[in-house]
Coordinates of C-alpha atoms and ligand atoms in Angstrom, one line a residue:
X4 CA 5.5 -7.5 -6.8
X5 CA 6.9 -4.3 -5.4
X6 CA 9.7 -3.3 -7.8
X7 CA 12.6 -2.8 -5.3
X8 CA 15.3 -5.4 -5.6
X9 CA 18.9 -5.8 -4.5
X10 CA 20.8 -7.4 -7.4
X11 CA 23.9 -9.3 -6.2
X12 CA 26.7 -9.7 -8.7
X13 CA 28.5 -12.8 -7.6
X14 CA 31.2 -12.4 -10.4
X15 CA 32.0 -9.0 -8.8
X16 CA 32.5 -10.7 -5.5
X17 CA 34.9 -13.2 -7.1
X18 CA 36.7 -10.3 -8.9
X19 CA 37.1 -8.3 -5.7
X20 CA 38.5 -11.4 -3.9
X21 CA 41.1 -11.7 -6.7
X22 CA 42.1 -8.1 -6.0
X23 CA 42.4 -8.8 -2.3
X24 CA 44.4 -12.0 -3.0
X25 CA 46.9 -10.1 -5.2
X26 CA 47.4 -7.6 -2.4
X27 CA 47.8 -10.3 0.2
X28 CA 50.8 -11.8 -1.6
X29 CA 51.8 -15.0 0.0
X30 CA 49.4 -14.5 3.0
X31 CA 46.1 -16.3 3.1
X32 CA 42.8 -14.5 2.7
X33 CA 40.1 -14.8 5.4
X34 CA 36.9 -13.4 3.7
X35 CA 35.0 -11.5 6.3
X36 CA 31.4 -12.4 5.8
X37 CA 29.8 -11.3 9.1
X38 CA 26.5 -9.4 9.2
X39 CA 24.9 -11.7 6.6
X40 CA 27.8 -11.2 4.2
X41 CA 27.7 -7.4 4.7
X42 CA 24.0 -7.6 3.7
X43 CA 24.6 -9.6 0.5
X44 CA 23.3 -13.0 1.9
X45 CA 25.7 -15.2 3.8
X46 CA 25.2 -18.5 2.0
X47 CA 25.4 -16.8 -1.4
X48 CA 28.5 -14.8 -0.5
X49 CA 30.1 -17.9 1.0
X50 CA 29.7 -19.7 -2.3
X51 CA 30.8 -16.8 -4.4
X52 CA 34.0 -16.4 -2.3
X53 CA 34.8 -20.1 -2.0
X54 CA 38.2 -19.4 -3.5
X55 CA 39.1 -17.6 -0.3
X56 CA 41.3 -19.6 2.2
X57 CA 38.8 -19.1 5.1
X58 CA 35.9 -17.1 6.4
X59 CA 35.4 -14.8 9.4
X60 CA 32.0 -14.6 11.1
X61 CA 30.7 -13.8 14.6
X62 CA 28.3 -16.5 15.6
X63 CA 28.0 -20.3 15.6
X64 CA 24.8 -19.9 13.5
X65 CA 26.7 -18.1 10.8
X66 CA 29.4 -20.8 10.9
X67 CA 26.7 -23.5 10.7
X68 CA 25.2 -21.8 7.6
X69 CA 28.5 -21.9 5.9
X70 CA 29.1 -25.5 6.9
X71 CA 25.6 -26.4 5.6
X72 CA 26.7 -25.1 2.2
X73 CA 29.4 -27.8 2.1
X74 CA 32.1 -25.2 2.8
X75 CA 34.9 -26.9 4.8
X76 CA 37.2 -23.9 5.0
X77 CA 38.7 -22.6 8.2
X78 CA 36.1 -20.4 9.9
X79 CA 37.2 -17.8 12.5
X80 CA 34.8 -16.5 15.1
X81 CA 35.8 -12.8 15.4
X82 CA 34.4 -12.3 18.9
X83 CA 35.4 -15.8 20.1
X84 CA 32.8 -17.7 22.1
X85 CA 30.3 -16.0 24.3
X86 CA 29.7 -18.9 26.7
X87 CA 31.7 -22.1 27.5
X88 CA 28.7 -24.1 26.2
X89 CA 29.7 -23.2 22.7
X90 CA 33.1 -24.9 22.9
X91 CA 32.0 -28.5 21.9
X92 CA 30.3 -27.2 18.8
X93 CA 33.4 -25.1 18.0
X94 CA 35.5 -28.2 18.2
X95 CA 33.1 -30.4 16.3
X96 CA 32.8 -27.9 13.4
X97 CA 36.5 -27.1 13.5
X98 CA 36.0 -23.4 14.1
X99 CA 38.7 -21.1 15.2
X100 CA 37.7 -18.7 18.0
X101 CA 39.4 -15.4 18.7
X102 CA 40.6 -15.5 22.4
X103 CA 40.5 -12.1 23.9
X104 CA 39.7 -12.6 27.7
X105 CA 41.2 -14.7 30.5
X106 CA 37.9 -16.4 31.3
X107 CA 37.8 -17.8 27.7
X108 CA 41.2 -19.5 28.4
X109 CA 39.8 -20.7 31.8
X110 CA 36.8 -22.2 29.9
X111 CA 39.1 -23.8 27.3
X112 CA 41.2 -25.3 30.1
X113 CA 38.0 -26.9 31.6
X114 CA 36.6 -28.1 28.3
X115 CA 36.6 -31.7 27.1
X116 CA 37.2 -31.6 23.3
X117 CA 37.4 -34.3 20.7
X118 CA 40.4 -32.6 19.1
X119 CA 42.5 -29.5 19.5
X120 CA 41.0 -26.1 18.7
X121 CA 43.1 -23.7 16.6
X122 CA 42.7 -20.2 18.0
X123 CA 43.5 -16.6 17.2
X124 CA 45.0 -14.8 20.2
X125 CA 44.0 -11.1 20.1
X126 CA 46.3 -8.4 21.3
X127 CA 45.1 -4.9 21.9
X128 CA 47.7 -2.6 20.2
X129 CA 45.7 0.6 20.6
X130 CA 42.1 0.1 19.3
X131 CA 41.0 -0.7 22.9
X132 CA 38.1 -2.8 21.8
X133 CA 39.0 -6.5 22.1
X134 CA 42.2 -8.1 23.2
X135 CA 44.9 -8.5 25.9
X136 CA 47.1 -5.6 26.6
X137 CA 50.8 -6.0 25.7
X138 CA 51.9 -7.5 29.0
X139 CA 49.1 -9.9 30.0
X140 CA 49.2 -11.0 26.4
X141 CA 52.5 -12.9 26.9
X142 CA 50.9 -14.7 29.9
X143 CA 47.8 -15.5 27.9
X144 CA 50.0 -17.0 25.1
X145 CA 51.9 -19.1 27.6
X146 CA 48.7 -20.4 29.1
X147 CA 47.2 -21.3 25.7
X148 CA 50.4 -23.1 24.7
X149 CA 50.2 -25.2 27.8
X150 CA 46.6 -26.4 27.0
X151 CA 46.0 -29.8 25.4
X152 CA 42.7 -28.4 24.1
X153 CA 44.5 -25.8 21.9
X154 CA 46.2 -26.4 18.5
X155 CA 47.8 -23.6 16.5
X156 CA 47.8 -20.0 17.8
X157 CA 47.6 -17.1 15.3
X158 CA 48.6 -13.7 16.7
X159 CA 46.0 -11.1 15.8
X160 CA 45.3 -7.4 16.2
X161 CA 43.0 -4.9 14.6
X162 CA 43.8 -1.3 13.5
X163 CA 41.7 1.7 14.6
X164 CA 42.9 4.2 11.9
X165 CA 44.1 2.2 8.9
X166 CA 41.8 4.2 6.6
X167 CA 43.4 7.6 7.6
X168 CA 46.3 8.7 5.3
X169 CA 48.0 10.8 8.0
X170 CA 47.8 8.2 10.8
X171 CA 47.6 4.8 9.3
X172 CA 49.0 1.7 11.1
X173 CA 52.5 2.7 12.1
X174 CA 51.9 3.2 15.8
X175 CA 49.9 0.0 16.4
X176 CA 52.2 -2.0 14.1
X177 CA 55.2 -0.9 16.2
X178 CA 53.4 -2.0 19.4
X179 CA 52.5 -5.3 17.7
X180 CA 56.0 -6.0 16.4
X181 CA 57.5 -5.2 19.8
X182 CA 55.1 -7.6 21.5
X183 CA 55.5 -10.4 19.0
X184 CA 59.2 -10.1 18.7
X185 CA 61.0 -13.4 18.5
X186 CA 57.8 -15.4 18.3
X187 CA 57.2 -17.9 15.5
X188 CA 53.5 -17.7 15.0
X189 CA 51.3 -16.8 12.1
X190 CA 49.9 -13.3 12.2
X191 CA 46.6 -11.7 11.3
X192 CA 46.4 -7.9 11.2
X193 CA 45.1 -6.4 8.0
X194 CA 41.5 -5.3 7.3
X195 CA 40.6 -3.9 3.9
X196 CA 42.2 -0.5 4.6
X197 CA 45.5 -2.0 5.7
X198 CA 45.5 -4.5 2.9
X199 CA 45.0 -1.8 0.3
X200 CA 47.4 0.8 1.8
X201 CA 49.8 -0.9 4.2
X202 CA 51.6 -3.9 2.8
X203 CA 53.9 -3.6 5.8
X204 CA 51.0 -4.9 7.9
X205 CA 50.5 -8.0 5.6
X206 CA 53.9 -9.5 4.9
X207 CA 55.4 -9.7 8.3
X208 CA 56.6 -12.2 10.8
X209 CA 58.6 -15.4 10.2
X210 CA 55.5 -17.3 9.0
X211 CA 54.2 -15.0 6.3
X212 CA 52.7 -17.7 4.2
X213 CA 50.6 -18.8 7.2
X214 CA 49.5 -15.2 7.9
X215 CA 45.8 -14.2 7.4
X216 CA 44.6 -10.9 5.8
X217 CA 41.0 -10.1 6.8
X218 CA 39.4 -8.1 4.1
X219 CA 35.7 -7.3 4.5
X220 CA 34.3 -4.2 2.8
X221 CA 36.5 -4.4 -0.3
X222 CA 35.1 -7.8 -1.2
X223 CA 31.8 -6.2 -1.6
X224 CA 33.3 -3.5 -3.9
X225 CA 33.2 -0.6 -1.6
X226 CA 36.1 1.6 -0.4
X227 CA 37.1 1.9 3.3
X228 CA 38.7 5.3 2.5
X229 CA 36.8 8.6 2.8
X230 CA 36.4 10.4 -0.5
X231 CA 37.4 7.4 -2.5
X232 CA 35.1 4.8 -4.2
X233 CA 35.6 1.1 -4.8
X234 CA 35.9 1.9 -8.5
X235 CA 38.9 4.1 -7.8
X236 CA 40.5 1.0 -6.3
X237 CA 39.7 -1.3 -9.1
X238 CA 36.8 -3.0 -7.3
X239 CA 33.3 -3.8 -8.6
X240 CA 30.1 -3.1 -6.7
X241 CA 28.5 -6.4 -5.6
X242 CA 25.2 -4.9 -4.7
X243 CA 22.9 -2.9 -7.0
X244 CA 19.9 -1.5 -5.2
X245 CA 17.3 -0.9 -7.9
X246 CA 13.6 0.1 -8.1
X247 CA 11.2 2.0 -10.3
X248 CA 9.2 5.1 -10.4
X249 CA 5.7 4.5 -9.2
X250 CA 4.4 8.0 -9.7
X251 CA 5.3 11.2 -11.5
X252 CA 4.2 14.6 -10.1
X253 CA 4.1 18.0 -11.7
X254 CA 5.1 20.5 -9.0
X255 CA 4.8 24.3 -9.3
X256 CA 7.6 26.7 -8.3
X257 CA 7.4 27.3 -4.5
X258 CA 5.4 24.2 -3.7
X259 CA 6.8 21.8 -1.1
X260 CA 7.6 18.1 -1.7
X261 CA 7.3 15.3 0.8
X262 CA 7.2 15.2 4.7
X263 CA 8.0 18.6 6.2
X264 CA 8.0 20.1 2.8
X265 CA 11.8 19.8 3.2
X266 CA 12.3 20.5 -0.4
X267 CA 10.6 23.5 -2.2
X268 CA 10.5 23.5 -5.9
X269 CA 12.8 26.1 -7.4
X270 CA 10.8 26.2 -10.6
X271 CA 7.9 24.3 -12.2
X272 CA 9.3 20.8 -12.4
X273 CA 8.5 17.1 -12.7
X274 CA 9.3 15.0 -9.6
X275 CA 9.5 11.2 -9.5
X276 CA 8.4 9.0 -6.7
X277 CA 10.5 5.9 -6.2
X278 CA 9.4 2.7 -4.4
X279 CA 12.3 2.8 -1.9
X280 CA 12.3 4.2 1.6
X281 CA 14.1 3.9 4.9
X282 CA 12.2 0.7 5.8
X283 CA 14.1 -0.8 2.8
X284 CA 17.4 0.3 4.3
X285 CA 17.8 3.5 2.3
X286 CA 19.2 6.1 4.8
X287 CA 16.6 8.5 6.1
X288 CA 19.2 11.1 6.6
X289 CA 20.2 11.3 2.9
X290 CA 19.9 15.0 2.0
X291 CA 18.4 16.6 -1.0
X292 CA 21.0 16.2 -3.8
X293 CA 22.0 12.6 -2.9
X294 CA 23.0 10.9 -6.2
X295 CA 20.6 8.5 -7.9
X296 CA 20.0 7.4 -11.5
X297 CA 16.7 7.3 -13.4
X298 CA 16.6 5.7 -16.8
X299 CA 20.4 5.3 -16.4
X300 CA 20.9 9.1 -16.1
X301 CA 22.3 10.8 -13.1
X302 CA 20.0 13.0 -11.0
X303 CA 19.3 13.7 -7.3
X304 CA 17.0 13.0 -4.5
X305 CA 14.6 15.7 -3.2
X306 CA 13.4 16.3 0.3
X307 CA 12.9 13.9 3.1
X308 CA 13.1 10.1 2.6
X309 CA 9.8 8.4 3.6
X310 CA 9.4 5.0 5.1
X311 CA 8.5 3.4 1.7
X312 CA 9.2 6.1 -0.9
X313 CA 11.5 8.9 -1.9
X314 CA 11.4 11.8 -4.4
X315 CA 13.8 12.3 -7.3
X316 CA 14.3 15.3 -9.6
X317 CA 13.2 14.5 -13.2
X318 CA 14.0 18.0 -14.6
X319 CA 16.6 16.7 -17.0
X320 CA 15.1 13.3 -17.6
X321 CA 12.3 14.1 -20.1
X322 CA 11.6 10.5 -20.9
X323 CA 11.1 9.4 -17.3
X324 CA 7.7 7.8 -16.7
X325 CA 5.9 5.5 -14.2
X326 CA 7.9 2.3 -14.4
X327 CA 11.3 3.9 -15.3
X328 CA 14.2 2.0 -13.7
X329 CA 16.0 3.7 -10.8
X330 CA 19.4 2.9 -9.4
X331 CA 19.6 3.8 -5.7
X332 CA 23.2 2.5 -5.4
X333 CA 25.4 0.2 -7.5
X334 CA 26.1 0.8 -11.2
X335 CA 27.0 4.5 -11.6
X336 CA 25.8 5.4 -8.1
X337 CA 28.6 4.7 -5.7
X338 CA 27.2 3.4 -2.4
X339 CA 30.0 5.5 -0.7
X340 CA 28.5 8.7 -2.2
X341 CA 25.0 7.8 -0.9
X342 CA 26.4 7.1 2.5
X343 CA 28.4 10.3 2.6
X344 CA 25.2 12.3 1.7
X345 CA 23.6 10.6 4.7
X346 CA 26.5 11.2 7.1
X347 CA 27.4 7.6 7.3
X348 CA 29.6 4.9 5.6
X349 CA 29.0 2.3 3.0
X350 CA 29.3 -0.5 5.6
X351 CA 26.1 0.7 7.4
X352 CA 24.1 1.0 4.2
X353 CA 25.0 -2.5 2.9
X354 CA 24.5 -4.2 6.2
X355 CA 21.2 -2.4 6.9
X356 CA 19.5 -3.6 3.7
X357 CA 16.0 -4.6 5.0
X358 CA 14.8 -8.2 4.9
X359 CA 11.7 -7.1 2.9
X360 CA 14.0 -6.3 -0.1
X361 CA 14.0 -9.1 -2.6
X362 CA 17.5 -10.3 -3.5
X363 CA 18.3 -11.5 -7.0
X364 CA 21.6 -13.0 -8.1
X365 CA 23.1 -12.0 -11.4
Ligands
LIG426 C1 34.8 -6.5 10.4 C2 36.3 -6.8 10.6 C3 37.2 -6.9 9.6 C4 36.9 -6.4 8.2 O1 37.0 -5.0 8.1 P1 36.8 -4.2 6.7 O2 37.1 -2.8 7.1 O3 35.4 -4.5 6.3 O4 37.8 -4.8 5.8 C5 38.5 -7.3 9.9 N1 38.8 -7.7 11.1 C6 37.9 -7.6 12.2 C7 38.4 -8.0 13.5 C8 36.6 -7.2 12.0 O5 35.8 -7.1 13.0

């Protein structure tokens, strides 16, 4: 067996959920498990996070996977339905679609459903991605309230810059509070960044206990904030990407290493070859110096990442040999640091884990 494996720590998932719950106060926690549980495996994550009050996904398939695990929690469809044909299954499985366009309300009005569908009504407070603008939003609410097909209505919005210390949520929150003034509906605003930094976006509205926080990335142990790791926030990494050295090379000073000879040996040195490449989901743009551990000791990557392999510096790891364990991210190697070295974010690395990587649960 090729030695690369993603070890998923289900106890870490449960721990991170506890952290989110503490921050959510009396609000409920909707565990965001889209993108295959941020790459950790949807069914596995669904189970590990079953203490959450509900789940958020994108598709009927994902919702069906959770239901097939015997999970009867509320499930929110973050992009609503894509076609009216989906409405009967939404009703049957008791899913809660986000409603963000008029034609979705038209479709609900035409639908014959066994029972009322609880919905999330999305208002665009400045992200300009999904949702009704401030004015049409009131009309959409009135229409939904008049439909026999519709049950409870949660008012929802999403922040564009909750992770930025200087900007935060103030502007969008003001737009939301203005739009929702005087209404007696549950509210759902906070992603991980808002939950961690902006309690004012969590405990609000007259129905706080019915509100929903929507943490995603923090449940997996990573930080939404630039320059800060999950560990800094009291979170535990849920994914450990591990492999082994499959070759050790002696390279002379001045010789090139890997494709394009992107790295040139600064001295005579030993270089390790790890069974992990971009086809495993390791970022090809990770530069020389990206953190990695070999035999539990910190070192760096060298040169260009290949499809199936990458190089590491063994200068200070005298006991490294073929078969030595390597941590690509996880324990002692923050996924945020690897992402930053590749010009991206932890979200992309976790969700891009390739199907060919074996997953083990710990
Ligand atoms: C993905 C997503 C979240 C979770 O965001 P994190 O930054 O991972 O916490 C919350 N709400 C919506 C609408 C999303 O699309």
